[in-house]
XYZ file of C-alpha atoms in Angstrom:
700
model
C 106.646 52.063 149.175
C 103.505 51.883 147.092
C 103.529 54.084 144.006
C 100.462 55.383 142.216
C 100.052 56.943 138.812
C 100.443 60.657 138.497
C 100.987 63.409 135.944
C 103.450 66.178 136.637
C 104.478 69.130 134.497
C 107.612 71.269 134.414
C 109.883 68.878 136.288
C 113.350 70.232 136.874
C 115.789 67.446 136.138
C 118.924 67.438 138.267
C 122.147 66.092 136.791
C 124.713 63.776 138.303
C 128.004 64.927 136.781
C 129.618 61.495 137.324
C 127.053 59.816 135.067
C 127.898 61.991 132.029
C 124.275 62.883 131.312
C 122.721 65.838 129.529
C 120.644 68.515 131.336
C 116.960 68.944 130.536
C 115.233 72.008 131.931
C 111.845 71.595 130.312
C 110.099 68.205 130.444
C 106.663 66.726 130.809
C 106.883 63.506 132.810
C 104.186 60.855 133.288
C 104.845 58.457 136.180
C 103.282 54.998 136.166
C 103.937 51.571 137.717
C 102.981 49.930 134.467
C 104.100 51.680 131.264
C 101.591 49.641 129.255
C 98.662 50.822 131.320
C 97.162 54.154 130.218
C 97.038 56.956 132.744
C 93.717 58.606 133.499
C 92.885 61.500 135.732
C 95.081 64.337 136.880
C 97.345 64.999 139.797
C 94.445 66.121 141.938
C 92.911 62.635 141.820
C 95.662 61.218 144.081
C 95.887 62.415 147.675
C 99.135 60.613 148.494
C 101.180 61.927 145.559
C 104.380 63.599 146.742
C 105.224 67.195 145.931
C 109.045 67.089 145.944
C 110.361 64.898 143.124
C 114.061 64.740 142.272
C 114.792 62.884 139.030
C 118.219 61.585 138.005
C 118.335 60.311 134.438
C 120.242 57.141 133.683
C 120.856 55.740 130.210
C 118.685 52.866 129.182
C 120.667 50.059 127.522
C 117.579 49.024 125.595
C 117.025 52.452 124.118
C 120.020 54.719 124.474
C 119.900 58.499 124.429
C 123.284 59.836 123.377
C 124.660 63.272 122.671
C 123.996 66.598 124.300
C 120.630 68.193 124.744
C 121.125 70.484 121.757
C 120.699 67.397 119.580
C 117.109 67.231 120.803
C 116.291 70.941 121.183
C 114.873 71.256 117.677
C 112.984 67.948 117.655
C 109.224 68.065 117.195
C 107.392 66.810 120.272
C 105.514 63.867 118.683
C 108.793 62.366 117.482
C 109.933 61.808 121.077
C 106.645 61.098 122.802
C 107.569 57.406 123.337
C 111.133 57.783 124.671
C 111.523 55.644 127.819
C 114.390 55.930 130.293
C 115.009 54.589 133.780
C 114.937 57.070 136.649
C 115.576 57.097 140.373
C 113.043 59.068 142.401
C 113.211 60.409 145.955
C 109.754 61.195 147.277
C 108.876 63.455 150.223
C 105.386 63.677 151.691
C 105.934 66.999 153.453
C 106.535 69.887 151.055
C 107.507 72.156 153.946
C 110.245 69.769 155.097
C 113.340 69.915 152.893
C 114.947 66.703 151.742
C 118.378 66.063 153.173
C 120.806 63.209 152.792
C 121.259 60.879 149.860
C 119.598 57.822 148.417
C 120.502 55.750 151.439
C 117.989 57.644 153.545
C 115.110 56.663 151.302
C 113.871 53.597 149.502
C 114.873 53.768 145.841
C 111.955 53.373 143.485
C 112.498 52.712 139.795
C 109.585 53.610 137.554
C 109.075 54.289 133.868
C 109.022 57.960 132.898
C 107.723 59.046 129.540
C 109.725 62.200 128.741
C 108.653 64.575 125.991
C 111.502 66.858 125.012
C 110.195 70.408 124.631
C 111.345 72.695 121.856
C 111.790 75.991 123.691
C 114.504 78.252 122.381
C 113.902 80.671 125.247
C 114.973 77.982 127.707
C 118.784 77.936 127.554
C 120.946 74.860 127.105
C 123.347 74.291 129.952
C 125.930 71.575 129.247
C 128.635 71.120 131.826
C 131.403 71.341 129.235
C 131.737 72.927 125.825
C 133.003 70.663 123.069
C 134.076 71.108 119.467
C 131.256 70.047 117.190
C 128.387 71.158 119.437
C 125.594 72.688 117.377
C 122.961 75.296 118.217
C 119.770 76.246 116.356
C 120.371 80.012 116.603
C 123.115 82.438 117.514
C 121.243 83.557 120.622
C 121.143 79.992 121.938
C 124.885 79.604 121.320
C 125.649 82.848 123.141
C 123.400 81.837 126.019
C 125.158 78.487 126.332
C 128.638 80.037 126.449
C 127.499 82.616 128.996
C 126.023 79.991 131.286
C 129.181 77.895 130.961
C 131.296 80.811 132.195
C 128.896 81.652 134.990
C 129.003 78.030 136.104
C 132.807 78.038 136.148
C 133.191 81.569 137.592
C 135.110 82.867 134.581
C 134.514 85.692 132.115
C 135.027 86.312 128.424
C 135.010 89.194 125.969
C 133.753 89.241 122.382
C 136.482 89.604 119.762
C 134.233 89.458 116.688
C 130.510 89.146 116.061
C 128.505 89.224 112.841
C 125.872 87.197 111.011
C 128.237 84.269 110.341
C 130.858 84.286 113.125
C 131.018 84.730 116.879
C 134.532 84.659 118.359
C 135.240 85.116 122.065
C 138.284 84.766 124.307
C 139.027 84.905 128.015
C 138.930 88.265 129.705
C 142.313 87.518 131.273
C 145.030 88.179 128.689
C 147.288 85.516 130.236
C 144.651 82.812 129.721
C 144.672 81.037 126.350
C 140.980 80.051 126.286
C 139.422 80.733 122.872
C 136.118 79.768 121.249
C 134.892 80.215 117.691
C 131.310 79.484 116.603
C 130.382 79.629 112.927
C 127.070 79.584 111.064
C 126.732 76.912 108.382
C 125.663 78.319 105.018
C 123.556 75.306 104.035
C 122.186 74.029 107.341
C 121.946 77.463 109.047
C 123.132 75.799 112.260
C 125.667 77.434 114.558
C 128.550 75.110 115.423
C 131.642 75.274 117.646
C 134.542 74.863 115.216
C 137.428 75.862 117.465
C 137.870 75.592 121.224
C 141.189 76.220 122.962
C 141.528 75.832 126.679
C 140.539 75.098 129.333
C 140.642 78.278 131.387
C 143.922 78.589 133.276
C 142.848 81.744 135.071
C 141.299 81.683 138.497
C 139.650 84.388 140.541
C 140.517 84.726 144.211
C 137.739 87.215 144.796
C 134.246 86.031 145.629
C 131.744 88.082 143.643
C 128.009 88.155 144.113
C 127.445 89.148 140.474
C 128.854 88.074 137.131
C 129.802 90.038 134.035
C 127.942 87.682 131.696
C 124.809 87.784 133.852
C 123.390 90.743 131.942
C 119.847 92.022 131.943
C 119.279 90.268 128.585
C 120.277 86.898 130.087
C 118.055 87.506 133.099
C 115.194 88.524 130.771
C 115.384 85.173 128.971
C 115.404 83.339 132.298
C 112.416 85.116 133.834
C 110.334 85.522 130.658
C 107.976 82.646 131.453
C 107.587 83.768 135.071
C 106.672 87.301 134.020
C 104.303 85.940 131.363
C 102.456 83.918 134.013
C 102.373 86.800 136.521
C 103.342 90.289 135.290
C 103.012 91.620 138.873
C 105.662 89.272 140.258
C 108.012 91.090 142.634
C 111.649 91.750 141.829
C 112.772 90.012 145.026
C 111.193 86.755 143.833
C 113.008 87.099 140.518
C 116.312 87.718 142.316
C 115.760 84.524 144.324
C 115.070 82.651 141.081
C 118.314 83.926 139.544
C 120.233 83.005 142.704
C 118.888 79.447 142.667
C 119.636 78.984 138.983
C 122.982 80.706 138.517
C 124.260 80.867 142.156
C 124.730 84.620 141.734
C 122.846 87.383 143.491
C 122.200 90.071 140.932
C 121.381 93.668 141.770
C 117.854 94.966 142.157
C 118.346 97.483 139.349
C 119.560 94.904 136.828
C 116.712 92.530 137.657
C 114.189 95.348 137.461
C 115.472 96.323 134.004
C 115.298 92.675 132.922
C 111.690 92.479 134.097
C 110.812 95.598 132.087
C 112.461 94.058 129.040
C 110.375 90.928 129.539
C 107.212 93.005 129.885
C 108.142 94.902 126.747
C 108.493 91.617 124.877
C 105.107 90.459 126.140
C 103.266 93.778 125.880
C 105.731 95.408 123.528
C 105.484 98.504 121.375
C 106.022 98.002 117.668
C 108.274 100.790 116.400
C 110.028 101.347 113.121
C 112.195 104.378 112.493
C 113.810 105.588 109.301
C 116.929 107.721 109.490
C 119.181 109.448 106.999
C 122.944 110.052 106.900
C 124.405 112.829 109.029
C 126.690 115.084 106.986
C 129.148 117.413 108.699
C 131.663 119.527 106.734
C 130.859 117.481 103.639
C 131.677 114.176 105.363
C 129.311 111.517 106.657
C 129.502 110.855 110.419
C 128.870 107.112 111.100
C 127.969 107.628 114.772
C 125.116 110.032 113.959
C 121.916 109.836 111.932
C 119.171 112.282 110.972
C 115.579 111.561 111.982
C 113.355 110.980 108.966
C 110.195 108.973 109.751
C 108.698 107.111 112.713
C 106.012 104.416 112.992
C 104.690 103.105 116.305
C 101.884 100.956 117.643
C 101.119 99.444 121.042
C 100.794 95.707 121.564
C 97.418 95.832 123.414
C 95.959 97.776 120.474
C 97.354 95.288 117.959
C 95.887 92.302 119.784
C 92.647 94.139 120.497
C 92.097 94.792 116.803
C 91.516 91.068 116.294
C 88.141 91.577 118.042
C 87.157 94.836 116.294
C 85.244 95.345 113.092
C 87.449 94.715 110.065
C 87.326 98.400 109.142
C 90.274 100.802 109.411
C 90.102 104.525 108.767
C 93.345 106.337 107.909
C 93.923 110.063 107.825
C 96.625 112.628 108.463
C 96.934 115.902 110.331
C 99.663 118.503 110.497
C 102.070 118.961 113.364
C 102.205 122.465 114.833
C 105.285 122.165 117.010
C 108.929 123.073 116.579
C 109.268 120.940 113.463
C 107.095 120.483 110.403
C 105.600 117.145 109.529
C 102.399 115.142 109.402
C 100.907 112.721 111.903
C 99.246 109.749 110.185
C 96.839 107.553 112.130
C 94.894 104.333 111.630
C 91.663 104.099 113.630
C 89.375 101.107 114.252
C 86.063 100.700 116.104
C 84.764 98.143 118.578
C 81.258 96.713 118.730
C 80.099 99.448 121.118
C 80.954 102.300 118.753
C 84.190 103.348 120.503
C 87.185 104.376 118.407
C 90.585 102.745 118.930
C 93.831 104.135 117.490
C 95.878 101.153 116.362
C 98.879 102.772 114.635
C 100.640 106.118 114.220
C 103.378 107.523 112.028
C 105.258 110.795 111.742
C 106.335 111.546 108.182
C 107.494 114.583 106.245
C 104.057 115.055 104.662
C 101.233 113.281 102.866
C 103.549 112.222 100.073
C 103.639 108.922 98.228
C 106.745 107.778 100.136
C 105.256 108.869 103.457
C 101.997 106.998 102.917
C 103.826 103.912 101.672
C 106.008 103.928 104.794
C 102.884 104.061 106.997
C 100.662 101.630 105.080
C 103.381 99.012 104.585
C 104.171 98.967 108.338
C 100.467 98.959 109.135
C 99.973 95.864 106.993
C 103.107 94.136 108.293
C 102.816 94.715 112.052
C 99.200 95.592 112.895
C 96.594 94.474 110.333
C 97.584 91.213 108.633
C 93.935 90.090 108.578
C 92.453 89.291 105.139
C 89.433 91.103 103.654
C 90.198 94.323 105.503
C 88.222 97.435 104.545
C 90.370 100.578 104.420
C 88.593 103.956 104.402
C 90.449 107.067 103.265
C 90.082 110.155 101.130
C 90.810 110.104 97.392
C 94.406 111.259 97.727
C 96.370 109.963 94.743
C 99.282 108.927 96.970
C 97.014 106.747 99.105
C 95.393 105.069 96.107
C 98.713 104.169 94.481
C 100.343 103.051 97.748
C 97.422 100.794 98.703
C 97.920 98.923 95.444
C 101.659 98.666 96.164
C 101.155 97.390 99.716
C 98.385 94.830 99.250
C 95.884 94.233 96.485
C 93.631 92.208 98.824
C 92.563 95.281 100.783
C 89.089 96.601 100.018
C 89.946 100.270 99.579
C 86.912 102.547 99.814
C 86.548 106.341 99.822
C 85.041 108.784 102.286
C 81.712 110.106 100.988
C 82.258 113.535 102.560
C 85.540 113.924 100.693
C 83.835 112.939 97.448
C 81.070 115.491 97.999
C 83.727 118.077 98.900
C 85.594 117.421 95.651
C 82.280 117.561 93.765
C 81.541 120.943 95.321
C 84.944 122.309 94.333
C 84.369 121.214 90.722
C 80.696 122.094 90.089
C 79.909 124.754 92.752
C 76.385 123.545 93.513
C 75.370 122.948 97.112
C 72.066 121.239 96.240
C 73.774 118.708 93.971
C 76.427 118.176 96.652
C 73.697 117.038 99.060
C 72.351 114.663 96.414
C 75.841 113.156 96.002
C 76.037 112.604 99.758
C 72.589 110.974 99.817
C 73.593 108.839 96.847
C 76.612 107.507 98.735
C 74.641 106.738 101.887
C 71.777 105.024 100.018
C 71.470 101.344 100.962
C 69.483 100.196 97.926
C 70.320 100.361 94.252
C 66.910 101.826 93.266
C 67.608 104.775 95.583
C 70.957 105.329 93.862
C 69.218 105.315 90.487
C 66.764 107.947 91.761
C 69.512 110.355 92.943
C 71.579 109.733 89.835
C 68.643 110.664 87.607
C 68.227 113.962 89.444
C 71.904 114.826 89.024
C 71.734 113.785 85.362
C 68.850 116.192 84.731
C 71.052 119.005 86.041
C 74.391 118.166 84.378
C 75.691 115.277 82.302
C 79.251 116.280 83.164
C 78.480 115.795 86.846
C 77.168 112.268 86.196
C 80.249 111.447 84.135
C 82.441 112.751 86.966
C 80.681 110.405 89.418
C 80.765 107.436 87.039
C 84.553 107.675 86.903
C 84.631 106.584 90.573
C 84.140 102.801 90.963
C 80.735 102.125 92.532
C 82.009 99.634 95.115
C 84.440 102.255 96.462
C 81.913 104.907 97.513
C 78.334 103.614 97.239
C 77.095 101.731 100.301
C 74.644 99.638 98.292
C 77.550 98.062 96.374
C 80.077 97.446 99.175
C 78.569 94.089 100.335
C 78.634 95.153 103.987
C 82.400 95.673 104.184
C 82.045 99.186 105.593
C 79.822 98.195 108.541
C 77.942 101.440 107.894
C 81.031 103.695 108.057
C 80.819 106.004 105.059
C 83.291 108.694 106.141
C 86.663 109.052 107.864
C 84.971 110.505 110.938
C 86.751 107.891 113.079
C 90.060 109.552 112.235
C 88.618 113.051 112.516
C 87.366 112.285 116.036
C 90.817 111.086 117.068
C 92.357 114.239 115.593
C 90.151 116.199 117.968
C 91.214 114.023 120.915
C 94.900 114.569 120.114
C 94.427 118.232 119.248
C 96.500 119.456 122.185
C 99.397 117.129 121.381
C 100.043 118.273 117.817
C 102.400 121.029 118.981
C 104.427 118.751 121.288
C 107.895 117.362 120.550
C 107.938 113.937 118.928
C 108.961 112.000 122.045
C 106.310 113.783 124.120
C 103.710 113.139 121.426
C 104.438 109.403 121.501
C 104.222 109.431 125.288
C 100.922 111.337 125.181
C 99.370 108.751 122.850
C 100.520 105.994 125.208
C 98.881 107.501 128.295
C 95.673 108.545 126.527
C 95.096 105.112 124.996
C 96.084 103.364 128.234
C 93.488 105.340 130.192
C 90.774 104.524 127.640
C 91.640 100.829 127.693
C 91.331 100.669 131.470
C 88.055 102.610 131.490
C 86.358 100.675 128.682
C 87.655 97.299 129.818
C 86.333 97.866 133.334
C 82.950 98.989 131.980
C 82.612 95.976 129.662
C 83.563 93.593 132.463
C 81.020 95.167 134.803
C 78.260 94.791 132.210
C 79.195 91.151 131.650
C 79.090 90.548 135.402
C 75.570 91.963 135.529
C 74.434 89.274 133.068
C 74.227 91.309 129.856
C 75.331 89.776 126.558
C 75.265 92.642 124.049
C 76.421 96.248 124.161
C 74.098 99.140 124.976
C 74.488 100.570 121.478
C 73.213 97.472 119.712
C 70.425 96.970 122.254
C 69.138 100.511 121.698
C 69.213 100.091 117.919
C 67.444 96.733 118.101
C 64.760 98.169 120.372
C 63.988 100.843 117.758
C 63.852 98.258 114.990
C 61.648 95.972 117.084
C 59.211 98.834 117.759
C 58.865 99.452 114.016
C 58.449 95.724 113.311
C 55.122 95.705 115.173
C 53.506 97.530 112.257
C 54.770 95.119 109.553
C 52.792 92.433 107.749
C 54.640 89.168 106.954
C 54.024 86.521 104.276
C 56.013 83.239 104.073
C 57.130 82.067 100.627
C 58.773 78.646 101.217
C 58.375 75.592 103.425
C 61.823 76.041 104.939
C 60.616 79.310 106.499
C 63.578 81.316 105.202
C 62.074 83.608 102.515
C 59.454 86.232 103.402
C 57.715 89.275 102.080
C 57.394 92.036 104.678
C 54.999 94.909 104.021
C 55.177 98.179 105.958
C 51.828 99.523 107.123
C 53.119 102.727 108.763
C 55.478 105.277 107.271
C 58.957 104.824 108.813
C 60.594 107.617 110.882
C 63.156 108.243 108.116
C 60.401 109.850 106.034
C 60.507 107.550 103.015
C 57.323 106.028 101.648
C 56.056 102.669 102.850
C 57.181 99.653 100.870
C 57.279 95.880 100.594
C 60.622 94.099 101.095
C 61.955 90.622 100.456
C 63.781 88.923 103.371
C 66.037 85.873 102.941
C 67.309 84.642 106.295
C 69.629 81.998 104.849
C 71.434 84.563 102.698
C 71.137 87.268 105.385
C 69.467 89.577 102.896
C 66.807 92.275 103.102
C 65.792 94.566 100.263
C 66.121 97.615 102.546
C 69.893 97.015 102.722
C 70.306 97.630 106.458
C 70.657 93.930 107.311
C 73.665 93.520 105.005
C 75.298 96.876 105.747
C 75.031 96.999 109.545
C 75.341 93.261 110.367
C 72.339 93.190 112.680
C 68.614 92.615 111.934
C 66.477 95.401 110.582
C 62.773 95.777 111.434
C 61.770 93.559 108.510
C 64.025 90.698 109.643
C 62.756 91.045 113.224
C 59.172 90.884 111.972
C 59.916 87.756 109.919
C 61.636 86.037 112.864
C 58.790 86.917 115.202
C 56.293 85.505 112.730
C 57.966 82.052 112.810
C 58.888 82.327 116.531
C 62.643 82.425 115.894
C 65.143 84.367 117.983
C 66.346 87.260 115.837
C 69.424 87.755 118.073
C 71.090 84.859 116.294
C 71.555 87.184 113.312
C 73.477 89.778 115.333
C 77.215 89.771 114.597
C 79.473 88.512 117.386
C 81.401 91.801 117.200
C 78.533 93.403 119.150
C 78.775 91.004 122.106
C 80.217 92.214 125.397
C 82.650 89.305 125.449
C 84.118 90.419 122.132
C 84.215 94.043 123.297
C 85.959 93.026 126.515
C 88.524 91.042 124.525
C 89.451 94.273 122.737
C 90.535 95.870 126.028
C 91.574 92.721 127.868
C 95.303 93.407 127.677
C 96.586 96.153 129.943
C 99.302 98.726 129.359
C 102.335 98.357 131.643
C 103.505 101.383 133.603
C 106.450 103.313 132.164
C 109.348 103.293 134.646
C 111.354 106.278 135.820
C 113.847 107.255 133.147
C 116.818 106.613 135.451
C 115.826 102.915 135.409
C 115.910 102.669 131.637
C 118.757 100.600 130.155
C 121.692 102.548 128.832
C 121.525 103.353 125.120
C 124.694 102.634 123.160
C 123.424 103.117 119.609
C 123.866 105.910 117.107
C 123.053 109.486 118.053
C 119.793 110.634 116.489
C 119.765 114.247 115.325
C 116.956 116.475 114.086
C 116.562 117.445 110.474
C 117.278 121.187 110.216
C 115.288 121.381 106.970
C 112.143 120.383 108.895
C 112.545 123.115 111.512
C 109.616 125.519 111.525
C 110.031 129.259 111.285
C 109.840 130.418 114.932
C 108.236 133.745 114.012
C 104.706 134.355 115.194
C 102.482 132.443 117.571
C 102.472 128.628 117.132
C 99.290 127.446 115.468
C 97.254 124.956 117.506
C 94.227 124.411 115.276
C 93.903 123.211 111.733
C 92.546 125.216 108.823
C 88.824 124.659 108.323
C 87.509 123.754 104.892
C 84.020 123.396 103.449
C 83.880 119.961 105.121
C 83.776 121.733 108.473
C 80.870 123.983 107.536
C 77.757 123.088 109.430
C 74.342 122.803 107.868
C 72.397 126.030 107.695
C 70.147 126.545 110.686
C 66.554 127.356 109.770
C 65.986 129.089 113.115
C 66.997 132.778 113.322
C 69.879 133.718 115.570
C 69.159 135.202 118.969
C 71.060 137.685 121.062
C 73.257 136.125 123.738
C 72.130 138.701 126.340
C 68.452 139.435 125.836
C 67.633 136.346 123.711
C 65.720 138.508 121.214
C 66.015 138.083 117.461
C 67.467 140.508 114.965
C 70.784 141.451 116.573
C 73.840 139.997 118.336
C 75.116 140.653 121.836
C 77.705 143.105 120.494
C 74.887 145.348 119.207
C 72.396 144.599 121.933
C 70.644 147.789 123.124
C 70.454 146.351 126.644
C 74.217 146.157 127.108
C 75.447 148.189 130.087
C 77.855 150.132 127.865
C 75.387 150.622 124.998
C 75.527 154.188 123.605
C 71.732 154.692 123.716
C 71.443 153.812 127.416
C 71.365 156.593 129.950
């Protein structure tokens, strides 16, 4: 038989028990006639390579491999890349024809196999026999090994003791003397079998299709890679996989639960709950706990935030349901201007402890990225807790909240508008202009504003960290979306957020994918803004100031639509700077940059941030939300009983409130046009006093 070179992945190595050899489930094997000759090409380059390959490892006297597989489970791959052993291979050219018989039916071929041992703690170790002195990297691996040993030998065990340092089990049959004790070393942190009594003297005369140790957790570990590769894989295929691996046919329900656990690990929900002691008749009840706080976030949102702008807006809103409390939210935005809720929390109120609970979990589970810009109001609890959580956050304030606080202190609507314009100003000269006007009115007002650090509320000093977001409107918009859920119970509120966000992910992901398929590169929002800037650039005059063609002077010849006077601006393409401030703040070219690029025949799209590309927007919504199963399929809960906090119960008197209290922030700008009647559309009266009403007193 002529053998060619090939590369195969994920070989399953079968074990001959008489040869006293370890079992390897995860290998990468490279077959070659000549081990000194490098292998080129892939498996597809050879038409006569056989599909079915059965490998039996034999020890090489020149380079022995001793011990069990757990000795190699924690080895780094490069350390074993050159291990060579002799193998016997049976090849079959027809993948549809099963191989029957032994070696005598086929010509034995001995080739060199380069085996790379894979460190995969999710892939269980399966030695044929347990021995005193066997070591395991973690407790889960040790438990998995003992479970598979008992499934292989058709026996069962029960756990006598389990904690962070010991795991002691014994045979389920009281007449059997089998015992096993596994301890955790204090220095090496390795779990080791220190005591093993046996073997099992019990025997079962009944033939069972299932096994006690074949739990949904064990099945979840076994099928995790299969579900990761194909989340839509059917349960029947998973049952067949379990049958081929463990020789047991598990139930559909158990396999279905295991698949949901695997999906939850892949597309899991990050939750963190704080509880308090349950006191009854002056005594603490260990089996019960009182609900205190809850934090949750969905895995697709966490992974999608990696492709959003590094800006997070946090805000809180009251709950109007059966119990008091506050819903805290963290909101991000994609490159197309769509808001994305990335984290939620239910706390007792906007207290220092409540905000610290939310912000610390937000930093730990959702937003570990450096140089994050956090937008909030000037609540003292938020300011102190941000410093406690992470000093590397760029904490900035909402301009509308600052103007609201200014209005409460100085009671001047005109000066309030100047404060708002001062915050939105993109250039430092504009800030100086507004500050001078406020100073002419009141020195106390200027001192009040100077007490706020400039980089925390003035856009001209934030170095583009805000991406143009000057308020917490992202959070306010989400409050409006979740308005109808504020009076729901906590579990229903969490479920409502899941379905609402899931629907938005599917809708936006499909839209972004369709736009990419049509050949577009950037979002509609950025294209519309660039078209406006390009139209204004046609009336600019450009002068080059260096031979590298990177510094320009751009003069406006027509008054811009914003109403400000025409001006002359410096543009530095290398530093991504324009005196107007829009280039730095919004992360895409302004009209002056577009004019400079057009003057030197350079594509101005190269200065658009990648966050505005459709590929980046699609990556935000690429992961899908799995469907929530029927509650009867959920695994049984055996933990503590969670009880409500009676102190948080709302007074049931009166009609439940479903809207929040409006403040001066919700007041709209005064309309210069007079109001008209809703019936006759004439000015000077409302529809309640309209003389043309059918029931008007002056009509006959």
